[in-house]
Amino acid sequence: MPDLDAARAWLARRTYPRAEPDLDALVAAKAGRRTSVLLPARNEAETLGPILADLGRLVDAGLVDELVVIDSRSSDGTVAVARDAGVRVVEVSADGPDLGKGGAMRAGLVAMTGDLGVFLDADVEGGAASFAAALLAPLLADPDLVLVKGFYRRPGSGGRVTELVARPLLSRREPRLSALVQPLSGEAGFRRDALLRLPLVSGYGVETGMLLSVLHAHGLDALGQVDLGERRHRSQDLVALGAMALQVQAALDLVTGDADVVEDDHVTFAGEPPELVAHRVVTRLLPPIEG
């Protein structure tokens, strides 16, 4: 199986072990480049403050030049928390379709001023600064890398969509990506100019779509992954995970096919006795920003 052989070789070559970042060495490796940390957020007021405070250490050290919170139509105090911390906020327009996480990440790419960037989820408990530094390190050292994904261990249960949907689908449809430990990880470092020239996918299909787009445009060695240790975040319920699973599957169809939109009916049960409930899940291919 040549594709699996390629995946095994990539795993050994492009997996970076967990290590305590040497901030002085990383700052020196920047060599005049700018770096940004982007946090897509929707109703994350409870966890956002400590994350921004932790990331402030990297700003003070000179490793990170800007923090940007991309607010995706929050109804809580997310925007106020970010502004109280002195952090730049980009608010996703309420006009037009709700493009979810993918739309927020795309807005962050447009707004950021860094040459290199890091996406971080805004619902993680602890570790934000070490995650960002670990994701930047390979990009600063190797110009061939375009996208570096994080992987981690979760206390208790977690990663249900990853193991039941994303990894089996990738193994079947794009086995070269079989060695990615957590393809749906929200923690990723990237080279901005390369991502601007690639399509993204709306909603929770964005992570899968980004991997496939980078692979097809730049090859397997443009991807890497780094061990981030342990990660704690809020788990979603099974109904939300079902919709997420549909978007992951749609991302594969969008990036590898000819469609611009995939519409699914997410069917669940409610009430006693149970009644059938369906809502429409729309996943879109978002065109490149440049090129």
Short mmCIF file of C-alpha atoms in Angstrom, two decimals:
data_model
loop_
_atom_site.label_atom_id
_atom_site.label_comp_id
_atom_site.label_asym_id
_atom_site.label_seq_id
_atom_site.Cartn_x
_atom_site.Cartn_y
_atom_site.Cartn_z
CA MET A 1 0.00 0.00 0.00
CA PRO A 2 2.13 2.92 -1.24
CA ASP A 3 -0.10 5.62 0.30
CA LEU A 4 0.14 4.04 3.76
CA ASP A 5 3.91 3.67 3.34
CA ALA A 6 4.03 7.39 2.56
CA ALA A 7 1.93 8.11 5.67
CA ARG A 8 4.26 6.05 7.88
CA ALA A 9 7.33 7.80 6.52
CA TRP A 10 5.65 11.19 7.01
CA LEU A 11 4.75 10.31 10.60
CA ALA A 12 8.41 9.74 11.43
CA ARG A 13 9.65 12.76 9.47
CA ARG A 14 7.03 15.44 10.17
CA THR A 15 5.91 14.72 13.75
CA TYR A 16 7.51 17.05 16.26
CA PRO A 17 7.81 15.88 19.89
CA ARG A 18 6.57 17.82 22.87
CA ALA A 19 9.26 20.16 24.18
CA GLU A 20 9.46 23.21 26.41
CA PRO A 21 9.75 26.16 24.01
CA ASP A 22 12.94 28.22 24.15
CA LEU A 23 11.39 31.67 23.75
CA ASP A 24 14.70 33.47 23.22
CA ALA A 25 15.64 31.09 20.41
CA LEU A 26 12.22 31.39 18.79
CA VAL A 27 12.31 35.18 18.93
CA ALA A 28 15.71 35.12 17.26
CA ALA A 29 14.39 32.73 14.59
CA LYS A 30 11.63 35.19 13.64
CA ALA A 31 14.25 37.19 11.73
CA GLY A 32 12.00 40.17 11.12
CA ARG A 33 8.83 38.23 10.37
CA ARG A 34 5.54 39.05 12.08
CA THR A 35 3.40 36.50 13.92
CA SER A 36 -0.29 36.53 14.84
CA VAL A 37 -2.46 34.36 17.07
CA LEU A 38 -6.08 34.12 15.94
CA LEU A 39 -8.91 32.94 18.19
CA PRO A 40 -12.23 32.23 16.48
CA ALA A 41 -14.90 32.54 19.17
CA ARG A 42 -18.63 32.22 19.65
CA ASN A 43 -19.93 32.67 23.20
CA GLU A 44 -16.58 31.96 24.87
CA ALA A 45 -16.62 34.74 27.48
CA GLU A 46 -16.04 32.24 30.30
CA THR A 47 -12.72 30.87 29.01
CA LEU A 48 -11.39 33.66 26.79
CA GLY A 49 -9.97 35.93 29.51
CA PRO A 50 -7.44 33.45 30.96
CA ILE A 51 -6.39 32.41 27.44
CA LEU A 52 -5.62 36.00 26.45
CA ALA A 53 -3.75 36.62 29.70
CA ASP A 54 -1.59 33.55 29.07
CA LEU A 55 -0.89 34.55 25.47
CA GLY A 56 0.14 38.00 26.67
CA ARG A 57 3.37 36.41 27.90
CA LEU A 58 4.34 35.68 24.28
CA VAL A 59 3.55 39.25 23.25
CA ASP A 60 5.71 40.56 26.10
CA ALA A 61 8.54 38.21 25.07
CA GLY A 62 8.41 39.42 21.47
CA LEU A 63 7.40 36.07 19.93
CA VAL A 64 3.85 37.12 19.04
CA ASP A 65 3.15 40.51 17.47
CA GLU A 66 -0.64 40.53 17.66
CA LEU A 67 -3.60 38.72 19.17
CA VAL A 68 -6.89 38.77 17.26
CA VAL A 69 -10.26 37.50 18.49
CA ILE A 70 -12.67 36.79 15.62
CA ASP A 71 -16.13 37.02 17.10
CA SER A 72 -18.68 34.87 15.26
CA ARG A 73 -21.99 36.42 16.30
CA SER A 74 -21.60 35.91 20.05
CA SER A 75 -24.55 36.72 22.29
CA ASP A 76 -22.57 36.76 25.56
CA GLY A 77 -19.70 38.97 26.72
CA THR A 78 -17.02 37.54 24.41
CA VAL A 79 -16.35 40.87 22.67
CA ALA A 80 -16.23 42.78 25.95
CA VAL A 81 -13.75 40.30 27.46
CA ALA A 82 -11.41 40.68 24.49
CA ARG A 83 -11.61 44.47 24.41
CA ASP A 84 -11.11 44.72 28.18
CA ALA A 85 -7.88 42.75 27.66
CA GLY A 86 -6.77 45.26 25.04
CA VAL A 87 -6.99 42.69 22.25
CA ARG A 88 -8.09 43.48 18.71
CA VAL A 89 -11.55 42.16 17.80
CA VAL A 90 -12.79 41.33 14.31
CA GLU A 91 -16.55 40.87 14.26
CA VAL A 92 -17.99 38.60 11.59
CA SER A 93 -20.85 40.31 9.77
CA ALA A 94 -24.37 39.19 10.63
CA ASP A 95 -25.40 39.80 7.02
CA GLY A 96 -25.57 36.78 4.74
CA PRO A 97 -25.30 33.08 5.65
CA ASP A 98 -23.75 31.96 8.92
CA LEU A 99 -20.41 30.45 7.83
CA GLY A 100 -19.53 29.28 11.35
CA LYS A 101 -15.98 28.47 12.37
CA GLY A 102 -14.68 28.35 8.80
CA GLY A 103 -16.06 31.80 8.09
CA ALA A 104 -14.48 33.18 11.26
CA MET A 105 -11.10 31.68 10.40
CA ARG A 106 -11.28 33.14 6.91
CA ALA A 107 -12.07 36.58 8.36
CA GLY A 108 -9.05 36.22 10.64
CA LEU A 109 -6.77 35.42 7.72
CA VAL A 110 -7.91 38.58 5.94
CA ALA A 111 -7.49 40.78 9.01
CA MET A 112 -4.19 39.52 10.45
CA THR A 113 -0.91 41.34 9.82
CA GLY A 114 1.46 38.45 10.55
CA ASP A 115 3.44 36.44 8.01
CA LEU A 116 2.95 33.37 10.20
CA GLY A 117 -0.11 32.64 12.30
CA VAL A 118 -1.60 30.28 14.83
CA PHE A 119 -5.25 29.33 15.18
CA LEU A 120 -6.30 28.46 18.72
CA ASP A 121 -9.70 27.40 20.02
CA ALA A 122 -11.17 29.81 22.55
CA ASP A 123 -12.63 27.16 24.89
CA VAL A 124 -9.40 25.54 26.06
CA GLU A 125 -8.42 25.44 29.73
CA GLY A 126 -4.72 26.23 30.12
CA GLY A 127 -1.72 25.88 27.87
CA ALA A 128 -2.48 28.53 25.23
CA ALA A 129 0.97 30.16 25.29
CA SER A 130 2.86 26.86 25.16
CA PHE A 131 0.58 25.64 22.34
CA ALA A 132 1.19 28.76 20.25
CA ALA A 133 4.96 28.64 20.74
CA ALA A 134 5.12 24.93 19.90
CA LEU A 135 3.12 25.45 16.69
CA LEU A 136 5.24 28.39 15.56
CA ALA A 137 8.56 26.61 16.14
CA PRO A 138 8.48 24.27 13.09
CA LEU A 139 7.26 27.05 10.80
CA LEU A 140 10.09 29.33 11.89
CA ALA A 141 12.63 26.58 11.24
CA ASP A 142 11.37 25.09 7.96
CA PRO A 143 10.12 27.24 5.04
CA ASP A 144 8.61 24.19 3.31
CA LEU A 145 5.92 23.80 5.98
CA VAL A 146 2.57 25.43 5.26
CA LEU A 147 0.34 23.95 7.99
CA VAL A 148 1.28 22.41 11.34
CA LYS A 149 -1.48 20.70 13.31
CA GLY A 150 -1.45 20.13 17.03
CA PHE A 151 -2.31 16.85 18.72
CA TYR A 152 -2.80 16.12 22.41
CA ARG A 153 -4.24 13.85 25.03
CA ARG A 154 -7.65 14.57 26.55
CA PRO A 155 -8.61 13.56 30.10
CA GLY A 156 -11.73 11.38 30.00
CA SER A 157 -13.70 10.94 26.79
CA GLY A 158 -13.26 13.09 23.72
CA GLY A 159 -12.45 13.08 20.06
CA ARG A 160 -15.59 11.15 19.09
CA VAL A 161 -16.03 12.79 15.67
CA THR A 162 -12.29 12.45 15.05
CA GLU A 163 -12.16 8.70 15.63
CA LEU A 164 -15.61 7.72 14.33
CA VAL A 165 -15.81 9.99 11.28
CA ALA A 166 -12.77 12.07 10.31
CA ARG A 167 -9.95 9.54 10.54
CA PRO A 168 -11.90 6.66 8.92
CA LEU A 169 -13.00 8.93 6.07
CA LEU A 170 -9.49 10.23 5.46
CA SER A 171 -8.10 6.69 5.59
CA ARG A 172 -10.53 5.66 2.87
CA ARG A 173 -10.48 8.76 0.68
CA GLU A 174 -6.98 10.20 1.26
CA PRO A 175 -4.82 7.57 3.02
CA ARG A 176 -1.72 9.76 2.81
CA LEU A 177 -3.30 11.70 5.71
CA SER A 178 -3.80 8.57 7.83
CA ALA A 179 -0.88 9.46 10.10
CA LEU A 180 -2.49 12.67 11.36
CA VAL A 181 -3.29 11.99 15.00
CA GLN A 182 -6.01 14.63 15.29
CA PRO A 183 -7.03 16.10 11.94
CA LEU A 184 -9.85 18.11 13.57
CA SER A 185 -7.60 19.84 16.09
CA GLY A 186 -8.41 23.55 16.36
CA GLU A 187 -4.76 24.30 17.19
CA ALA A 188 -2.73 24.88 14.03
CA GLY A 189 0.18 26.99 12.84
CA PHE A 190 0.20 28.23 9.26
CA ARG A 191 1.87 30.36 6.60
CA ARG A 192 -0.58 33.13 5.72
CA ASP A 193 0.37 33.76 2.10
CA ALA A 194 -0.19 30.08 1.23
CA LEU A 195 -3.61 29.82 2.92
CA LEU A 196 -4.84 33.01 1.23
CA ARG A 197 -4.48 31.22 -2.10
CA LEU A 198 -6.48 28.15 -1.07
CA PRO A 199 -10.22 27.58 -0.67
CA LEU A 200 -11.56 27.10 2.85
CA VAL A 201 -14.70 25.31 3.99
CA SER A 202 -17.40 26.82 6.17
CA GLY A 203 -18.41 25.59 9.60
CA TYR A 204 -16.71 22.62 11.23
CA GLY A 205 -15.57 21.28 7.87
CA VAL A 206 -12.81 23.88 7.85
CA GLU A 207 -10.12 21.71 9.46
CA THR A 208 -10.64 18.79 7.06
CA GLY A 209 -10.90 21.07 4.06
CA MET A 210 -7.71 22.93 4.96
CA LEU A 211 -5.71 19.72 5.24
CA LEU A 212 -6.92 18.50 1.86
CA SER A 213 -6.33 21.85 0.17
CA VAL A 214 -2.76 22.13 1.47
CA LEU A 215 -2.03 18.52 0.52
CA HIS A 216 -3.29 18.96 -3.04
CA ALA A 217 -1.58 22.32 -3.59
CA HIS A 218 1.75 21.80 -1.80
CA GLY A 219 2.22 18.08 -1.15
CA LEU A 220 2.41 15.93 1.96
CA ASP A 221 5.62 17.45 3.31
CA ALA A 222 3.95 20.87 3.55
CA LEU A 223 2.05 19.39 6.52
CA GLY A 224 3.38 18.69 9.99
CA GLN A 225 2.05 17.88 13.44
CA VAL A 226 3.34 18.68 16.91
CA ASP A 227 2.65 17.08 20.29
CA LEU A 228 0.98 19.65 22.59
CA GLY A 229 0.64 17.41 25.65
CA GLU A 230 -2.72 17.57 27.43
CA ARG A 231 -5.71 19.67 26.37
CA ARG A 232 -8.93 20.35 28.28
CA HIS A 233 -11.99 21.86 26.65
CA ARG A 234 -15.75 21.84 26.86
CA SER A 235 -17.36 18.80 25.21
CA GLN A 236 -20.36 19.21 22.90
CA ASP A 237 -23.50 17.10 23.10
CA LEU A 238 -24.23 14.29 20.65
CA VAL A 239 -26.73 16.32 18.61
CA ALA A 240 -24.11 19.00 17.94
CA LEU A 241 -21.53 16.33 17.15
CA GLY A 242 -23.87 14.78 14.58
CA ALA A 243 -24.07 18.08 12.68
CA MET A 244 -20.29 18.41 12.94
CA ALA A 245 -19.82 14.94 11.47
CA LEU A 246 -21.95 15.88 8.46
CA GLN A 247 -19.79 18.97 7.86
CA VAL A 248 -16.60 16.91 8.03
CA GLN A 249 -17.97 14.56 5.37
CA ALA A 250 -19.16 17.50 3.27
CA ALA A 251 -15.67 19.03 3.34
CA LEU A 252 -14.24 15.97 1.61
CA ASP A 253 -16.88 16.21 -1.12
CA LEU A 254 -16.36 19.95 -1.58
CA VAL A 255 -12.58 19.94 -1.83
CA THR A 256 -12.30 16.80 -3.94
CA GLY A 257 -15.41 17.35 -6.10
CA ASP A 258 -17.03 20.03 -8.22
CA ALA A 259 -19.73 21.30 -5.86
CA ASP A 260 -19.66 24.65 -4.04
CA VAL A 261 -22.38 23.77 -1.52
CA VAL A 262 -23.45 20.56 0.24
CA GLU A 263 -26.83 20.51 2.01
CA ASP A 264 -27.65 17.76 4.50
CA ASP A 265 -30.69 17.09 6.66
CA HIS A 266 -29.49 16.43 10.20
CA VAL A 267 -32.13 14.10 11.62
CA THR A 268 -32.52 13.57 15.38
CA PHE A 269 -35.26 12.62 17.84
CA ALA A 270 -36.93 14.74 20.52
CA GLY A 271 -39.68 14.31 23.07
CA GLU A 272 -41.40 11.31 24.62
CA PRO A 273 -42.62 9.44 22.68
CA PRO A 274 -39.86 10.41 20.27
CA GLU A 275 -40.65 12.62 17.30
CA LEU A 276 -38.45 13.05 14.27
CA VAL A 277 -36.72 16.44 14.09
CA ALA A 278 -34.63 17.62 11.14
CA HIS A 279 -32.67 20.76 10.41
CA ARG A 280 -30.64 21.71 7.40
CA VAL A 281 -26.84 21.68 7.64
CA VAL A 282 -25.27 23.74 4.85
CA THR A 283 -21.52 23.48 4.20
CA ARG A 284 -19.94 25.82 1.65
CA LEU A 285 -16.65 26.00 -0.22
CA LEU A 286 -15.23 29.49 0.35
CA PRO A 287 -13.10 30.71 -2.57
CA PRO A 288 -9.45 31.75 -2.21
CA ILE A 289 -8.87 35.32 -1.10
CA GLU A 290 -5.90 35.86 -3.42
CA GLY A 291 -4.69 34.30 -6.65
#
